[in-house]
GROMACS .gro file of C-alpha atoms in nm:
model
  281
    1UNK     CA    1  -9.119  -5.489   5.028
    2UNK     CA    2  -9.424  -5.322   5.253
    3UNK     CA    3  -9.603  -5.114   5.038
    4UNK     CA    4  -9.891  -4.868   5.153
    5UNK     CA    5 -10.223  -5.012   5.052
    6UNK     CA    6 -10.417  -4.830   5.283
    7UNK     CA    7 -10.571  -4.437   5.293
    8UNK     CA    8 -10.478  -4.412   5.666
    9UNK     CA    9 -10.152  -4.576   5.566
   10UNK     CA   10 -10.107  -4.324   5.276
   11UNK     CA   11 -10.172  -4.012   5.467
   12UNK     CA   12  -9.909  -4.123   5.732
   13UNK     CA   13  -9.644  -4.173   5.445
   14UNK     CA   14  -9.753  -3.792   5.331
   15UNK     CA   15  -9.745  -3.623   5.629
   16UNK     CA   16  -9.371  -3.789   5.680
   17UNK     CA   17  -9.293  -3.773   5.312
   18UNK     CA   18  -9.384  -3.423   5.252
   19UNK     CA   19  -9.529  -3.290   4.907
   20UNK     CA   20  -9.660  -3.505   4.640
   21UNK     CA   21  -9.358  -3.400   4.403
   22UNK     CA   22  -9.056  -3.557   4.673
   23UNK     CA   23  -9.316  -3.840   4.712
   24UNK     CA   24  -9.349  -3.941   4.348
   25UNK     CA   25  -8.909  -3.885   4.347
   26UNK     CA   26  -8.905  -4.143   4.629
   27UNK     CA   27  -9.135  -4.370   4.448
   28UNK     CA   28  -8.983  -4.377   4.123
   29UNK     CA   29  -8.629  -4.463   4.307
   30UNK     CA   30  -8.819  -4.725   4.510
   31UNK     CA   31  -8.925  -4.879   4.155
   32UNK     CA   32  -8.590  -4.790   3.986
   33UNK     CA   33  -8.411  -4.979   4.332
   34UNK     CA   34  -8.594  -5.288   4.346
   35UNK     CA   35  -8.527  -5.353   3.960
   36UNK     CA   36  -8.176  -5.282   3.933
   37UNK     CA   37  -8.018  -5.351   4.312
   38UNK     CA   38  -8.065  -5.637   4.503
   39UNK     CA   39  -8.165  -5.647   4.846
   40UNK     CA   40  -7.843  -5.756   4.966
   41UNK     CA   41  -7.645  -5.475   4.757
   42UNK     CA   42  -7.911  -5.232   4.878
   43UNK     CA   43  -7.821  -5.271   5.274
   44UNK     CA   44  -7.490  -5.316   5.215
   45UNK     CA   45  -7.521  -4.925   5.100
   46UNK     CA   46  -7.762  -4.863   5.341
   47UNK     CA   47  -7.467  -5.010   5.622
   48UNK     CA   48  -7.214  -4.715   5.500
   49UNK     CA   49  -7.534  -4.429   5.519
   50UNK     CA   50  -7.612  -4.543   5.855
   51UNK     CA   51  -7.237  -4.588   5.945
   52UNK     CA   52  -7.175  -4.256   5.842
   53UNK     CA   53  -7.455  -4.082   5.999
   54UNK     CA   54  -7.424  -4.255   6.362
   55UNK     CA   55  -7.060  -4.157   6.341
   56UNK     CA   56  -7.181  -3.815   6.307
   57UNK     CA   57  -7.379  -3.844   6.588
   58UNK     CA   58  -7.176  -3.945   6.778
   59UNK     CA   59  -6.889  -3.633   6.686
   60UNK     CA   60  -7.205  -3.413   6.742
   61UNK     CA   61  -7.290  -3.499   7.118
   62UNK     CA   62  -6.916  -3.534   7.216
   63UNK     CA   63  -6.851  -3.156   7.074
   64UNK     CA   64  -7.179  -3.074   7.247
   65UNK     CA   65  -7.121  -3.192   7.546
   66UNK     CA   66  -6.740  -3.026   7.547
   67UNK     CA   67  -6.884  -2.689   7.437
   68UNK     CA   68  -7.135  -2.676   7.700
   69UNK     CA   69  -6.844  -2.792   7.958
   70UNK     CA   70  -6.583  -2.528   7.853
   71UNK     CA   71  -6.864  -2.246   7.829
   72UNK     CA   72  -6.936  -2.294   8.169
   73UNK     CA   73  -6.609  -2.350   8.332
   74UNK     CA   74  -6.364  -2.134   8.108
   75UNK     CA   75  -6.452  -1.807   8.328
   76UNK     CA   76  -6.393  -1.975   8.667
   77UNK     CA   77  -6.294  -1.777   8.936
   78UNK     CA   78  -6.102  -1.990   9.218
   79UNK     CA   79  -6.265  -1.946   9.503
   80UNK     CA   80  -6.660  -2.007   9.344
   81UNK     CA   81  -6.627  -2.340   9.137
   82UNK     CA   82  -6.658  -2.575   9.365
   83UNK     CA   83  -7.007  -2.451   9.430
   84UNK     CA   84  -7.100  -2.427   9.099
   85UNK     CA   85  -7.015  -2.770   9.071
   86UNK     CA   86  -7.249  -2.833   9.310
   87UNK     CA   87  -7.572  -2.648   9.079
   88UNK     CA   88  -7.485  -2.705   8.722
   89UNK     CA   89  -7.552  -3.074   8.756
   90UNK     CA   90  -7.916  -2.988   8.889
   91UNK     CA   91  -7.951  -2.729   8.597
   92UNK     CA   92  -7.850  -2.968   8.364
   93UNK     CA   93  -8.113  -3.238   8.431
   94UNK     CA   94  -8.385  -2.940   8.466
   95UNK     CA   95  -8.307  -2.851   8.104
   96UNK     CA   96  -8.309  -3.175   7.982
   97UNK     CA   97  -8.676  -3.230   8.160
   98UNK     CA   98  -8.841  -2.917   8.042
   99UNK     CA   99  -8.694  -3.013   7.673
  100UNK     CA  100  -8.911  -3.311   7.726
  101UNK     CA  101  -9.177  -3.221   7.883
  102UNK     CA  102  -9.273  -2.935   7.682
  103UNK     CA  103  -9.066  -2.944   7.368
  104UNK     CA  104  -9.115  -3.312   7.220
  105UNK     CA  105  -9.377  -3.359   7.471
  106UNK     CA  106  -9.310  -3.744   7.510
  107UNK     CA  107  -9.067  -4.002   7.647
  108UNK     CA  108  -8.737  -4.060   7.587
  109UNK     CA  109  -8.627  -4.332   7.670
  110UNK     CA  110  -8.275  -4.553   7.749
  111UNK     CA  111  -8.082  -4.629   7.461
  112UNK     CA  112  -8.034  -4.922   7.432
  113UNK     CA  113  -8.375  -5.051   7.625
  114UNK     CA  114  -8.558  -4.838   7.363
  115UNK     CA  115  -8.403  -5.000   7.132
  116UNK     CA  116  -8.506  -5.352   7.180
  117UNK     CA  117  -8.871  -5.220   7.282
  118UNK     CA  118  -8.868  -5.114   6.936
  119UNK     CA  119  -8.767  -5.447   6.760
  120UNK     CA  120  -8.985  -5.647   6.989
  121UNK     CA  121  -9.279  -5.449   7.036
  122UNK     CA  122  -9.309  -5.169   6.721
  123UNK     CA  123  -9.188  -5.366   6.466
  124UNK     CA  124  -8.828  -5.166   6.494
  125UNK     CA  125  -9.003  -4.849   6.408
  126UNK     CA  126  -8.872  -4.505   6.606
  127UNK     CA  127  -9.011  -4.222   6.648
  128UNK     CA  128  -8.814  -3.920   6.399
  129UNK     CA  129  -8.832  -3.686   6.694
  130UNK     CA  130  -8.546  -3.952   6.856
  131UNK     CA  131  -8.324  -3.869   6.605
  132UNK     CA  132  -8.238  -3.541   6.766
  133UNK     CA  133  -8.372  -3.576   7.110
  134UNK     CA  134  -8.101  -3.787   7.272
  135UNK     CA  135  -7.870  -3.546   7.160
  136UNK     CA  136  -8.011  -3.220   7.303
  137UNK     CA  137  -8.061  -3.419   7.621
  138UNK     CA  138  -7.787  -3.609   7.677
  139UNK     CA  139  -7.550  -3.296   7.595
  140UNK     CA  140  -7.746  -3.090   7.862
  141UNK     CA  141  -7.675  -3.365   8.141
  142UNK     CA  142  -7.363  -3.472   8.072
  143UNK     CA  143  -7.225  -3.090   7.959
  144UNK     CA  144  -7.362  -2.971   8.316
  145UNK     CA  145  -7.190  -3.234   8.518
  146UNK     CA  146  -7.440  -3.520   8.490
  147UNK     CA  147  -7.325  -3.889   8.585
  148UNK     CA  148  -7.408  -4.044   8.318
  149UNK     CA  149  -7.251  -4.215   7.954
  150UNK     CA  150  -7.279  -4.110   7.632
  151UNK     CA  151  -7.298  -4.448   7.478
  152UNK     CA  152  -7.653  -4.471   7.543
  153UNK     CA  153  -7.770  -4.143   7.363
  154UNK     CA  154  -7.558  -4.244   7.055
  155UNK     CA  155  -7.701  -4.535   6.998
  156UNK     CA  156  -8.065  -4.425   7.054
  157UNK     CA  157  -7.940  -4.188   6.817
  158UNK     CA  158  -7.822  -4.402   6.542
  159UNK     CA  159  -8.116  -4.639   6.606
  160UNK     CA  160  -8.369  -4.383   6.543
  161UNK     CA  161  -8.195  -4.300   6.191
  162UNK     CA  162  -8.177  -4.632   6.049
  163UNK     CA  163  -8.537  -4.689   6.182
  164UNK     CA  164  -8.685  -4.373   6.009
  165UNK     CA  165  -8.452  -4.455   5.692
  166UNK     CA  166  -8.594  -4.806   5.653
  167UNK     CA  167  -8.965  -4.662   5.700
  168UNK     CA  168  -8.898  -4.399   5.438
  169UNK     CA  169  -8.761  -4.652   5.207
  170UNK     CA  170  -9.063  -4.899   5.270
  171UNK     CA  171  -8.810  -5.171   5.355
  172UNK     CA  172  -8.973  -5.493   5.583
  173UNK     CA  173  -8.923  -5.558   5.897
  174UNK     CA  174  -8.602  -5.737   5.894
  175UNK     CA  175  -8.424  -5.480   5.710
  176UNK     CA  176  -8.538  -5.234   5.980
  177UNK     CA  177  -8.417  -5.422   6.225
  178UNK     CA  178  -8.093  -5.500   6.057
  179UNK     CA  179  -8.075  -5.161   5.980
  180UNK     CA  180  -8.148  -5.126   6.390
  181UNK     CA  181  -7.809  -5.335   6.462
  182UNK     CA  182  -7.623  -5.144   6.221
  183UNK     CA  183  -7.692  -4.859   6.415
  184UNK     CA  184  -7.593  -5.014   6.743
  185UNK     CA  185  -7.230  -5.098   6.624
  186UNK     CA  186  -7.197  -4.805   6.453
  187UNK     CA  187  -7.282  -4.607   6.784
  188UNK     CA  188  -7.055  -4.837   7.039
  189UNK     CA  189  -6.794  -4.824   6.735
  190UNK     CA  190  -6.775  -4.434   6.681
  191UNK     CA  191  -6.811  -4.373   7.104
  192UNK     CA  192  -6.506  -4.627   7.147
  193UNK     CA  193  -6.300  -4.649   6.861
  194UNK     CA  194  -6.343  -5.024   6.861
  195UNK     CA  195  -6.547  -5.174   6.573
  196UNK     CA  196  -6.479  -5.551   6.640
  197UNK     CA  197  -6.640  -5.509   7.002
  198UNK     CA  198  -6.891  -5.271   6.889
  199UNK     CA  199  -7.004  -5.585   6.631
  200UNK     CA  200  -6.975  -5.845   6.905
  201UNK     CA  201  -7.204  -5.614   7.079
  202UNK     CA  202  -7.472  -5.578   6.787
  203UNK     CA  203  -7.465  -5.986   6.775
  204UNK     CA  204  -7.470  -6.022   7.114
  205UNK     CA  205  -7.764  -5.778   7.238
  206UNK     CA  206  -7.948  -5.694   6.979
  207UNK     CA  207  -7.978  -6.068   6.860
  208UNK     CA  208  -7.863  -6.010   6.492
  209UNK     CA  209  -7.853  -6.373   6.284
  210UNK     CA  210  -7.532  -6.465   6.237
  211UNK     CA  211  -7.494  -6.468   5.866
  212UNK     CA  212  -7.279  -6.341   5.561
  213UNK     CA  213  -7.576  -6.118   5.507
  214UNK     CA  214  -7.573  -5.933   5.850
  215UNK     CA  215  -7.213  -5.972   5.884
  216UNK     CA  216  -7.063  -5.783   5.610
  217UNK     CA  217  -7.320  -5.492   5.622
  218UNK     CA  218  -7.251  -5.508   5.974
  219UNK     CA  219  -6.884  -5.447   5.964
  220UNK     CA  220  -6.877  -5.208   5.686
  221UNK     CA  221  -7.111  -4.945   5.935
  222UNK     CA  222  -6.903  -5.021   6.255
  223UNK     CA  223  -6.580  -4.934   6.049
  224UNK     CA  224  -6.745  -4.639   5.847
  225UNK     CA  225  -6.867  -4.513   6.244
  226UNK     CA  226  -6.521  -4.561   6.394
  227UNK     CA  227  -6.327  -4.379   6.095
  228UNK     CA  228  -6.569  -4.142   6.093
  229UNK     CA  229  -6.480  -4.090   6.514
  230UNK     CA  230  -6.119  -4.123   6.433
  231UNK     CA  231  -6.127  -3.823   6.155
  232UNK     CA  232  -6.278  -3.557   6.380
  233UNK     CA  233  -6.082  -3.664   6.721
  234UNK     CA  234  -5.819  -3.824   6.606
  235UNK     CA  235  -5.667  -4.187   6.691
  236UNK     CA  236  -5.664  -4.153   7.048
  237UNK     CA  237  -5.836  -4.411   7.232
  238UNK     CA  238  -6.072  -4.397   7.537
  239UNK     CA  239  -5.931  -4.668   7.706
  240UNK     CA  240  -5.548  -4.755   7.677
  241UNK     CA  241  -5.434  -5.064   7.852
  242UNK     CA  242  -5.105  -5.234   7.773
  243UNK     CA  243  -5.030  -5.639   7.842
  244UNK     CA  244  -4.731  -5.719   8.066
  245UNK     CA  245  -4.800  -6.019   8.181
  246UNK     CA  246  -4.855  -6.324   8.051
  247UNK     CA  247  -5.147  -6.576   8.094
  248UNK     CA  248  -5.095  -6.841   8.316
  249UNK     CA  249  -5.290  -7.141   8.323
  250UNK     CA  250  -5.335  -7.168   8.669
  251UNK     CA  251  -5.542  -6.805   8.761
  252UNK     CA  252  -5.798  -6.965   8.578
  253UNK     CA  253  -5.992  -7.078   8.882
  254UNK     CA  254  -5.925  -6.679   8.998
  255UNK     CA  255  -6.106  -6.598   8.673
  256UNK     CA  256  -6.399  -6.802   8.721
  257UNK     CA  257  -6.431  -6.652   9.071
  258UNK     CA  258  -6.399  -6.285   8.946
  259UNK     CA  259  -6.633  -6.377   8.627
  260UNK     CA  260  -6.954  -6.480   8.876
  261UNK     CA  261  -6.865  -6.168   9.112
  262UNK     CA  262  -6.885  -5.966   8.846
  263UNK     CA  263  -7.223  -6.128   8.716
  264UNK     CA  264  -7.367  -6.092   9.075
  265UNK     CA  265  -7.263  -5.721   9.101
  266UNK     CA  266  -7.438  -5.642   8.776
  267UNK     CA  267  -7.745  -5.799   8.869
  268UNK     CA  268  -7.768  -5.612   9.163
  269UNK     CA  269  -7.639  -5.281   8.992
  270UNK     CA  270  -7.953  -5.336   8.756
  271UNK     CA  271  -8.184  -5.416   8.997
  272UNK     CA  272  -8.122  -5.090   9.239
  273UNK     CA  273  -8.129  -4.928   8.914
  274UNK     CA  274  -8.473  -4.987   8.796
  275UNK     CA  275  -8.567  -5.014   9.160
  276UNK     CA  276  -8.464  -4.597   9.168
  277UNK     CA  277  -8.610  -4.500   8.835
  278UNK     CA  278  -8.924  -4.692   8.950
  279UNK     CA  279  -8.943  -4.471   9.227
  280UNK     CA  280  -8.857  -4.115   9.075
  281UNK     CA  281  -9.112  -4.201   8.790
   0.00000   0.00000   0.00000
């Protein structure tokens, strides 16, 4: 456990913490936690919390962005929507910049890039204003016409909660970043309906170690995300597909060809794309 042994340290815990009364609560449970529950145990609980709460998220931008879509479509007239189609996307990304800019007054960044900045560079911590300014943003752009995913927000989202949780609860570094993948899986679980890939995912890109530890924690908050998702919209899917033919042994070679097009596209698609936000920055 990191405990505060500092002044600086211990004014930074108050001014998060609030008043010396919920302070000495949170210690006491601290104390109470570490003697009776294990670490293990501990995130294992932590996993549904954070589960739970990405899921959340994730119903909250989704209703967002439909509210702000069928409040601004619903009275169409024929003959002027396509033009407003043509402005709402521009209003959209104005609102979302003066949030920033003069709101939280700091950077928010991509999801998911944020979110390894934070593991490698901030020892997984997040700022608490992230917890609610992906949402407000994302739900302008996207609820105006904006081209972008939602996948992204959600998991900056869900990051930014287990970060601030594992800070409040004085948990190390690992935790936090446990608590970091968590988050991820949750996010990509609740947006997609598909916890296995959303885990897959966590392992994959934000580097989790492959152990009974991680795993089981990790599971239990992609499921808790995903049956959170599937209680408010129900169990459609985003993406149906249905099998009809079988695999054949020799389209493998047609695979491998389509595999390193693929790779080549999405080296160039990221390229252009920080080659674009370079320049509008």
């Amino acid at each position: 456990m990191i405990f505060i042994n500092s002044e600086h340290e211990t004014e930074k815990y108050l001014n998060f913490g609030g008043s010396m009364e919920k302070r000495s609560i949170l210690e006491r449970f601290i104390s109470w936690r570490v003697k009776h529950i294990s670490d293990q145990q501990f995130m294992l609980m932590l996993s549904v919390f954070v589960g739970l709460a990405v899921g959340i998220g994730a119903v909250i931008i989704k209703n967002s962005v439909h509210f702000i879509k069928h409040l601004l479509t619903s009275g169409f007239a024929e003959q002027y929507q396509n033009y407003l189609y043509f402005a709402y996307p521009t209003i959209g990304i104005l609102g979302a910049v003066l949030f920033i800019r003069y709101v939280i007054k700091q950077h928010v960044g991509h999801g998911i890039p944020s979110v390894l900045y934070a593991k490698s560079k901030t020892n997984g911590m997040i700022k608490p204003s992230n917890m609610y300014s992906s949402i407000i943003t994302s739900a302008l752009t996207v609820g105006f016409g904006g081209s972008v995913g939602l996948e992204g927000p959600t998991v900056a989202t869900g990051a930014a909660i287990g970060s601030n949780v594992g800070r409040v609860l004085r948990l190390n570094y690992k935790q936090i970043t446990s608590l970091l993948g968590f988050a991820c899986a949750g996010a990509m679980a609740a947006i997609f309906k598909a916890p296995i890939a959303a885990i897959v995912f966590a392992l994959e890109v934000i580097m989790l170690d492959l152990t009974m530890s991680a795993l089981v924690p990790l599971l239990t908050a992609s499921v808790t995300a995903a049956l959170t998702s599937y209680f408010v919209f129900g169990m459609q899917v985003l993406y149906t597909f249905e099998l009809k033919d079988e695999f054949l042994l020799r389209d493998v070679p047609y695979y491998i060809i389509f595999g390193i097009l693929a790779g080549l596209l999405s080296v160039y698609f990221t390229r252009m794309y920080m080659s674009i936000a370079g320049v509008f920055d």
